[in-house]
Coordinates of C-alpha atoms in Angstrom, one line a residue:
X1184 CA 0.0 0.0 0.0
X1185 CA 3.1 2.3 -0.1
X1186 CA 4.9 3.6 -3.1
X1187 CA 8.6 3.0 -2.4
X1188 CA 10.3 4.3 -5.5
X1189 CA 9.8 7.9 -4.6
X1190 CA 10.9 10.6 -2.1
X1191 CA 9.4 11.0 1.3
X1192 CA 10.3 13.5 4.1
X1193 CA 12.0 11.2 6.5
X1194 CA 12.8 13.7 9.3
X1195 CA 14.1 17.1 10.0
X1196 CA 17.8 17.8 10.6
X1197 CA 17.3 18.8 14.3
X1198 CA 15.9 15.3 15.0
X1199 CA 19.3 13.7 14.7
X1200 CA 21.5 16.6 15.7
X1201 CA 22.7 14.9 18.9
X1202 CA 22.3 11.2 18.3
X1203 CA 21.0 8.8 15.6
X1204 CA 17.3 8.7 14.9
X1205 CA 15.4 5.4 14.4
X1206 CA 12.3 5.7 12.3
X1207 CA 10.1 3.3 10.4
X1208 CA 9.0 4.4 6.9
X1209 CA 6.9 2.5 4.5
X1210 CA 7.3 -0.6 6.8
X1211 CA 11.1 -0.3 6.8
X1212 CA 13.1 0.4 9.9
X1213 CA 15.9 2.8 9.2
X1214 CA 18.3 5.0 11.2
X1215 CA 19.3 8.6 10.2
X1216 CA 22.6 10.1 11.3
X1217 CA 25.5 12.4 10.2
X1218 CA 27.9 10.4 8.1
X1219 CA 31.2 11.4 6.5
X1220 CA 31.7 15.2 6.3
X1221 CA 28.5 15.7 8.3
X1222 CA 26.3 14.6 5.4
X1223 CA 22.9 13.1 6.3
X1224 CA 22.8 9.4 5.8
X1225 CA 20.4 6.5 6.5
X1226 CA 20.9 2.7 6.7
X1227 CA 18.8 -0.2 7.9
X1228 CA 18.3 -0.1 11.6
X1229 CA 19.7 -3.5 12.1
X1230 CA 23.2 -4.5 13.3
X1231 CA 24.4 -7.5 11.3
X1232 CA 26.2 -8.9 14.3
X1233 CA 23.3 -9.6 16.7
X1234 CA 20.4 -7.6 15.2
X1235 CA 20.4 -4.7 17.7
X1236 CA 19.0 -1.4 16.5
X1237 CA 21.8 0.7 15.3
X1238 CA 19.8 3.8 16.3
X1239 CA 20.7 3.0 20.0
X1240 CA 24.3 3.7 19.2
X1241 CA 26.3 6.8 18.4
X1242 CA 28.4 8.4 15.6
X1243 CA 32.2 8.4 15.6
X1244 CA 34.2 9.9 12.8
X1245 CA 31.3 9.5 10.4
X1246 CA 30.7 5.9 11.3
X1247 CA 27.6 4.6 13.0
X1248 CA 28.7 2.7 16.1
X1249 CA 26.4 -0.1 17.4
X1250 CA 25.6 0.5 21.1
X1251 CA 25.6 -3.2 21.9
X1252 CA 29.1 -4.5 20.9
X1253 CA 30.8 -1.6 19.2
X1254 CA 30.4 -2.6 15.5
X1255 CA 31.1 0.3 13.2
X1256 CA 28.9 0.7 10.2
X1257 CA 29.6 2.8 7.1
X1258 CA 26.9 4.8 5.2
X1259 CA 27.2 2.3 2.4
X1260 CA 25.8 -0.5 4.6
X1261 CA 29.1 -2.3 5.0
X1262 CA 30.7 -3.0 8.3
X1263 CA 33.8 -0.9 8.6
X1264 CA 35.3 -2.5 11.8
X1265 CA 34.6 -4.1 15.1
X1266 CA 36.8 -4.3 18.2
X1267 CA 39.0 -7.5 18.0
X1268 CA 37.1 -9.0 15.1
X1269 CA 37.6 -9.5 11.4
X1270 CA 34.6 -8.0 9.5
X1271 CA 35.3 -8.8 5.9
X1272 CA 32.7 -11.5 5.8
X1273 CA 29.9 -9.5 7.6
X1274 CA 26.7 -9.2 5.5
X1275 CA 25.8 -5.8 4.2
X1276 CA 22.6 -4.0 5.3
X1277 CA 20.5 -1.8 3.2
X1278 CA 21.4 1.8 2.8
X1279 CA 19.0 4.5 1.6
X1280 CA 19.5 7.5 -0.7
X1281 CA 19.1 10.6 1.3
X1282 CA 19.0 14.3 0.4
X1283 CA 18.9 17.2 2.8
X1284 CA 17.0 20.0 1.2
X1285 CA 14.5 22.8 2.0
X1286 CA 14.8 22.2 5.8
X1287 CA 13.9 18.5 5.5
X1288 CA 15.7 15.2 5.1
X1289 CA 14.3 13.3 2.1
X1290 CA 14.6 9.5 1.9
X1291 CA 14.0 7.0 -1.0
X1292 CA 12.9 3.7 0.6
X1293 CA 12.8 1.8 -2.7
X1294 CA 15.3 0.8 -5.4
X1295 CA 18.3 3.0 -4.8
X1296 CA 19.4 2.9 -8.5
X1297 CA 16.2 4.7 -9.4
X1298 CA 16.6 7.6 -7.0
X1299 CA 16.8 11.0 -8.7
X1300 CA 17.2 14.1 -6.5
X1301 CA 15.7 16.1 -9.3
X1302 CA 12.3 14.5 -8.5
X1303 CA 12.2 16.1 -5.1
X1304 CA 9.4 18.8 -5.2
X1305 CA 10.6 22.4 -5.1
X1306 CA 8.3 24.4 -2.8
X1307 CA 7.5 27.9 -3.9
X1308 CA 8.3 29.2 -0.4
X1309 CA 11.6 27.4 0.0
X1310 CA 14.8 29.6 0.2
X1311 CA 12.6 32.6 -0.6
X1312 CA 13.0 35.7 1.7
X1313 CA 9.5 36.8 0.8
X1314 CA 8.1 33.8 2.7
X1315 CA 8.3 32.6 6.3
X1316 CA 7.8 29.0 7.4
X1317 CA 7.0 27.3 10.7
X1318 CA 5.9 23.8 11.3
X1319 CA 6.1 20.6 13.3
X1320 CA 5.6 16.8 13.4
X1321 CA 2.9 14.5 14.6
X1322 CA 2.9 10.8 14.7
X1323 CA -0.7 9.7 13.9
X1324 CA -2.1 6.2 14.3
X1325 CA -4.1 6.0 11.1
X1326 CA -3.7 4.9 7.4
X1327 CA -1.9 7.7 5.6
X1328 CA -4.6 7.8 3.0
X1329 CA -7.1 8.9 5.6
X1330 CA -5.0 12.0 6.2
X1331 CA -5.0 12.7 2.4
X1332 CA -8.8 12.3 2.5
X1333 CA -8.9 14.8 5.3
X1334 CA -6.8 17.4 3.6
X1335 CA -8.5 17.1 0.2
X1336 CA -11.9 17.8 1.7
X1337 CA -11.9 20.8 4.1
X1338 CA -15.6 20.6 4.8
X1339 CA -14.7 19.1 8.1
X1340 CA -13.3 22.4 9.3
X1341 CA -16.8 23.7 10.1
X1342 CA -17.1 20.9 12.7
X1343 CA -13.6 19.8 13.8
X1344 CA -12.1 23.3 13.9
X1345 CA -15.2 25.4 14.8
X1346 CA -13.3 27.8 17.1
X1347 CA -10.4 28.6 14.7
X1348 CA -10.8 28.2 11.0
X1349 CA -14.2 26.7 10.6
X1350 CA -17.4 28.5 9.6
X1351 CA -20.8 27.5 8.0
X1352 CA -19.9 29.2 4.7
X1353 CA -17.5 26.3 4.0
X1354 CA -20.4 23.9 3.9
X1355 CA -22.4 26.3 1.7
X1356 CA -19.8 27.0 -0.9
X1357 CA -19.5 24.6 -3.8
X1358 CA -16.3 22.6 -4.2
X1359 CA -14.7 21.9 -7.6
X1360 CA -12.3 19.0 -8.3
X1361 CA -10.0 18.5 -11.2
X1362 CA -7.3 16.1 -12.2
X1363 CA -4.2 17.2 -14.1
X1364 CA -2.1 14.1 -14.8
X1365 CA -0.9 13.0 -11.4
X1366 CA -2.1 16.1 -9.6
X1367 CA -5.6 16.5 -8.0
X1368 CA -6.9 19.9 -7.2
X1369 CA -9.9 20.8 -5.1
X1370 CA -11.0 24.4 -4.7
X1371 CA -13.5 26.4 -2.8
X1372 CA -14.1 30.1 -2.9
X1373 CA -16.3 32.0 -0.4
X1374 CA -17.1 35.7 -1.1
X1375 CA -18.2 38.5 1.2
X1376 CA -18.1 36.6 4.4
X1377 CA -16.9 37.2 8.0
X1378 CA -13.4 36.0 8.6
X1379 CA -13.1 33.2 11.3
X1380 CA -10.9 33.7 14.3
X1381 CA -7.6 32.5 12.8
X1382 CA -7.9 34.7 9.8
X1383 CA -8.9 37.7 11.8
X1384 CA -5.7 37.3 13.6
X1385 CA -3.8 37.0 10.4
X1386 CA -5.4 40.1 8.9
X1387 CA -4.6 42.1 12.1
X1388 CA -1.0 40.8 12.0
X1389 CA -0.7 42.1 8.5
X1390 CA -2.0 45.5 9.6
X1391 CA -5.3 45.0 7.8
X1392 CA -8.8 45.6 9.2
X1393 CA -10.2 42.4 10.6
X1394 CA -13.8 43.4 11.1
X1395 CA -14.8 43.9 7.4
X1396 CA -16.2 41.4 4.9
X1397 CA -13.6 39.2 3.2
X1398 CA -13.3 36.8 0.3
X1399 CA -11.8 33.5 1.3
X1400 CA -10.2 30.7 -0.7
X1401 CA -9.0 27.1 -0.2
X1402 CA -7.1 25.4 -3.0
X1403 CA -5.9 21.9 -2.1
X1404 CA -3.2 20.2 -4.4
X1405 CA -2.3 16.5 -4.0
X1406 CA 0.8 15.1 -5.7
X1407 CA 2.2 11.6 -5.2
X1408 CA 3.3 9.9 -3.1
X1409 CA 1.4 11.8 -0.4
X1410 CA 2.1 15.5 -0.5
X1411 CA -0.7 18.0 -0.1
X1412 CA -0.2 21.8 -0.4
X1413 CA -3.1 24.0 0.4
X1414 CA -3.3 27.6 -0.7
X1415 CA -5.4 29.5 1.8
X1416 CA -6.2 33.1 2.6
X1417 CA -8.5 36.0 2.9
X1418 CA -8.7 39.3 1.2
X1419 CA -10.8 42.4 1.9
X1420 CA -14.0 41.8 -0.2
X1421 CA -14.2 43.6 -3.5
X1422 CA -10.4 43.6 -4.3
X1423 CA -10.2 40.4 -6.3
X1424 CA -10.2 37.6 -3.7
X1425 CA -7.4 35.1 -4.5
X1426 CA -6.0 37.6 -7.1
X1427 CA -6.1 40.6 -4.8
X1428 CA -3.0 42.7 -4.4
X1429 CA -0.9 41.8 -1.4
X1430 CA -1.8 45.0 0.4
X1431 CA -5.4 43.7 0.8
X1432 CA -4.9 40.1 1.8
X1433 CA -3.3 37.6 4.1
X1434 CA -2.3 34.5 2.1
X1435 CA -0.5 31.3 3.1
X1436 CA 0.3 27.8 2.0
X1437 CA -0.5 24.9 4.4
X1438 CA 2.3 22.4 4.0
X1439 CA 1.5 18.7 4.5
X1440 CA 4.2 16.0 3.9
X1441 CA 2.7 12.7 4.9
X1442 CA 5.1 9.8 5.3
X1443 CA 3.6 6.3 5.9
X1444 CA 5.0 4.3 8.8
X1445 CA 2.8 1.2 8.8
X1446 CA -0.5 0.3 7.3
X1447 CA -2.2 2.1 10.2
X1448 CA 0.2 4.9 11.1
X1449 CA 2.2 7.7 9.6
X1450 CA 4.4 10.6 10.2
X1451 CA 2.8 14.0 9.5
X1452 CA 5.1 16.9 8.8
X1453 CA 2.9 20.0 9.0
X1454 CA 3.5 23.6 8.6
X1455 CA 2.5 26.9 7.2
X1456 CA 4.4 29.1 4.8
X1457 CA 3.1 32.7 4.6
X1458 CA 3.7 35.5 2.2
X1459 CA 3.2 38.4 4.6
X1460 CA 5.4 39.8 7.4
X1461 CA 8.1 37.1 6.8
X1462 CA 10.5 39.0 9.2
X1463 CA 8.1 38.7 12.2
X1464 CA 9.5 35.7 14.1
X1465 CA 6.9 36.2 16.9
X1466 CA 4.1 35.9 14.3
X1467 CA 5.7 32.7 13.0
X1468 CA 5.7 31.2 16.5
X1469 CA 2.1 32.3 17.1
X1470 CA 0.9 30.8 13.9
X1471 CA 2.8 27.6 14.5
X1472 CA 1.3 27.2 18.0
X1473 CA -2.2 27.9 16.6
X1474 CA -1.8 25.5 13.7
X1475 CA -0.4 22.8 16.0
X1476 CA -3.6 22.9 18.0
X1477 CA -5.7 22.8 14.9
X1478 CA -3.9 19.7 13.6
X1479 CA -4.1 18.2 17.1
X1480 CA -7.9 18.2 16.6
X1481 CA -7.5 16.3 13.4
X1482 CA -5.2 13.8 15.1
X1483 CA -7.9 12.8 17.6
X1484 CA -10.6 12.5 14.9
X1485 CA -8.4 10.5 12.5
X1486 CA -7.1 8.0 15.1
X1487 CA -10.6 7.2 16.3
X1488 CA -11.8 7.0 12.7
X1489 CA -9.1 4.4 12.0
X1490 CA -10.1 2.4 15.1
X1491 CA -13.7 2.3 13.9
X1492 CA -12.6 1.1 10.5
X1493 CA -10.6 -1.7 12.1
X1494 CA -13.5 -2.6 14.3
X1495 CA -16.0 -2.8 11.4
X1496 CA -14.0 -3.9 8.4
X1497 CA -17.1 -5.1 6.5
X1498 CA -18.7 -1.7 6.4
X1499 CA -18.5 0.3 3.2
X1500 CA -18.0 4.0 3.3
X1501 CA -20.1 6.5 1.4
X1502 CA -18.6 8.6 -1.4
X1503 CA -20.2 12.1 -1.8
X1504 CA -19.3 15.0 -4.0
X1505 CA -17.2 16.5 -1.3
X1506 CA -15.1 13.3 -1.2
X1507 CA -14.0 13.7 -4.9
X1508 CA -10.5 15.0 -4.1
X1509 CA -9.7 12.1 -1.8
X1510 CA -11.2 9.6 -4.2
X1511 CA -9.3 10.9 -7.2
X1512 CA -6.1 11.0 -5.1
X1513 CA -6.5 7.3 -4.2
X1514 CA -7.1 6.3 -7.8
X1515 CA -3.8 7.9 -8.8
X1516 CA -2.1 6.1 -5.9
X1517 CA -3.7 2.8 -6.9
X1518 CA -2.6 3.2 -10.5
X1519 CA 1.0 4.0 -9.5
X1520 CA 1.1 1.2 -6.9
X1521 CA 0.0 -1.3 -9.6
X1522 CA 2.6 -0.1 -12.0
X1523 CA 5.4 -0.3 -9.4
X1524 CA 4.3 -3.8 -8.4
X1525 CA 4.4 -4.9 -12.1
X1526 CA 7.9 -3.4 -12.5
X1527 CA 9.1 -5.2 -9.4
X1528 CA 7.7 -8.5 -10.6
X1529 CA 9.2 -8.1 -14.0
X1530 CA 12.6 -7.3 -12.4
X1531 CA 12.3 -10.4 -10.3
X1532 CA 11.5 -12.6 -13.3
X1533 CA 14.6 -11.1 -15.1
X1534 CA 16.8 -12.2 -12.2

């Protein structure tokens, strides 16, 4: 159920700044650490000596040292040395292509020979002084596709996030869904409405009146394997909405990198990139705190939804027009998964 020949966000650099980080991704246990010359590296989290997790060890001169008996592992998956032992015959473990870019550490869990760093998405906000970014990480016990469903249908905001970004007009506004190749886009526009609490705060922070009617937009973009970028914002009504000049609006991109862990759990790298007041670090912290609480509400709902689905596996779920974004995203994933499986089977037959 996971695409493996693709790039996922594996972690952020600060997560293994002091010691190795063990993490399961797409069912594979791996360990991230700083290898030679301080470069990010990842290998299988399995010591070939006695099977101990290498993530319980430490790094010495760019080598990953097992915390059980001192075996030293290179970032190529080959044992470099071990106190008092000859290691030439030690079996190799899997190593993973890793790229540190845009504030994240990207990992390719599949066939390393197919890993192309040029396939890593280039966010509009990355390395751009006109934007500010703040985010965090949640571990969520649910199928990663349920999170994609959640993000591609924002109707739930009215109910799950009623005190922050939800409002009845979300239910009332029609939602449009389109598919462009491997990208799915759902969009909703709400004109001449009252801004909800979060967006009133954003308007005020951008030195704009927060007590006047606004036009609001939500444009959700899914791309494989599991990335969802959501353009959101409000503008003073009558100035063009989404296309309004910057001096009349507060606009942001909700950043969602979803990395499967198991069939019923995933790592959720969330954040918001905003294109107003990028120099205001206090505002970045304030938005990050508020957004973290919002996504915490999603976490509770999704985990309980997953448990219900496990408890009642025979029940079929309804598909309404508001679900089109998630449905189309799953169809793309299913098609790509089938193609990857066929490629793997063909390669196995060739061997």
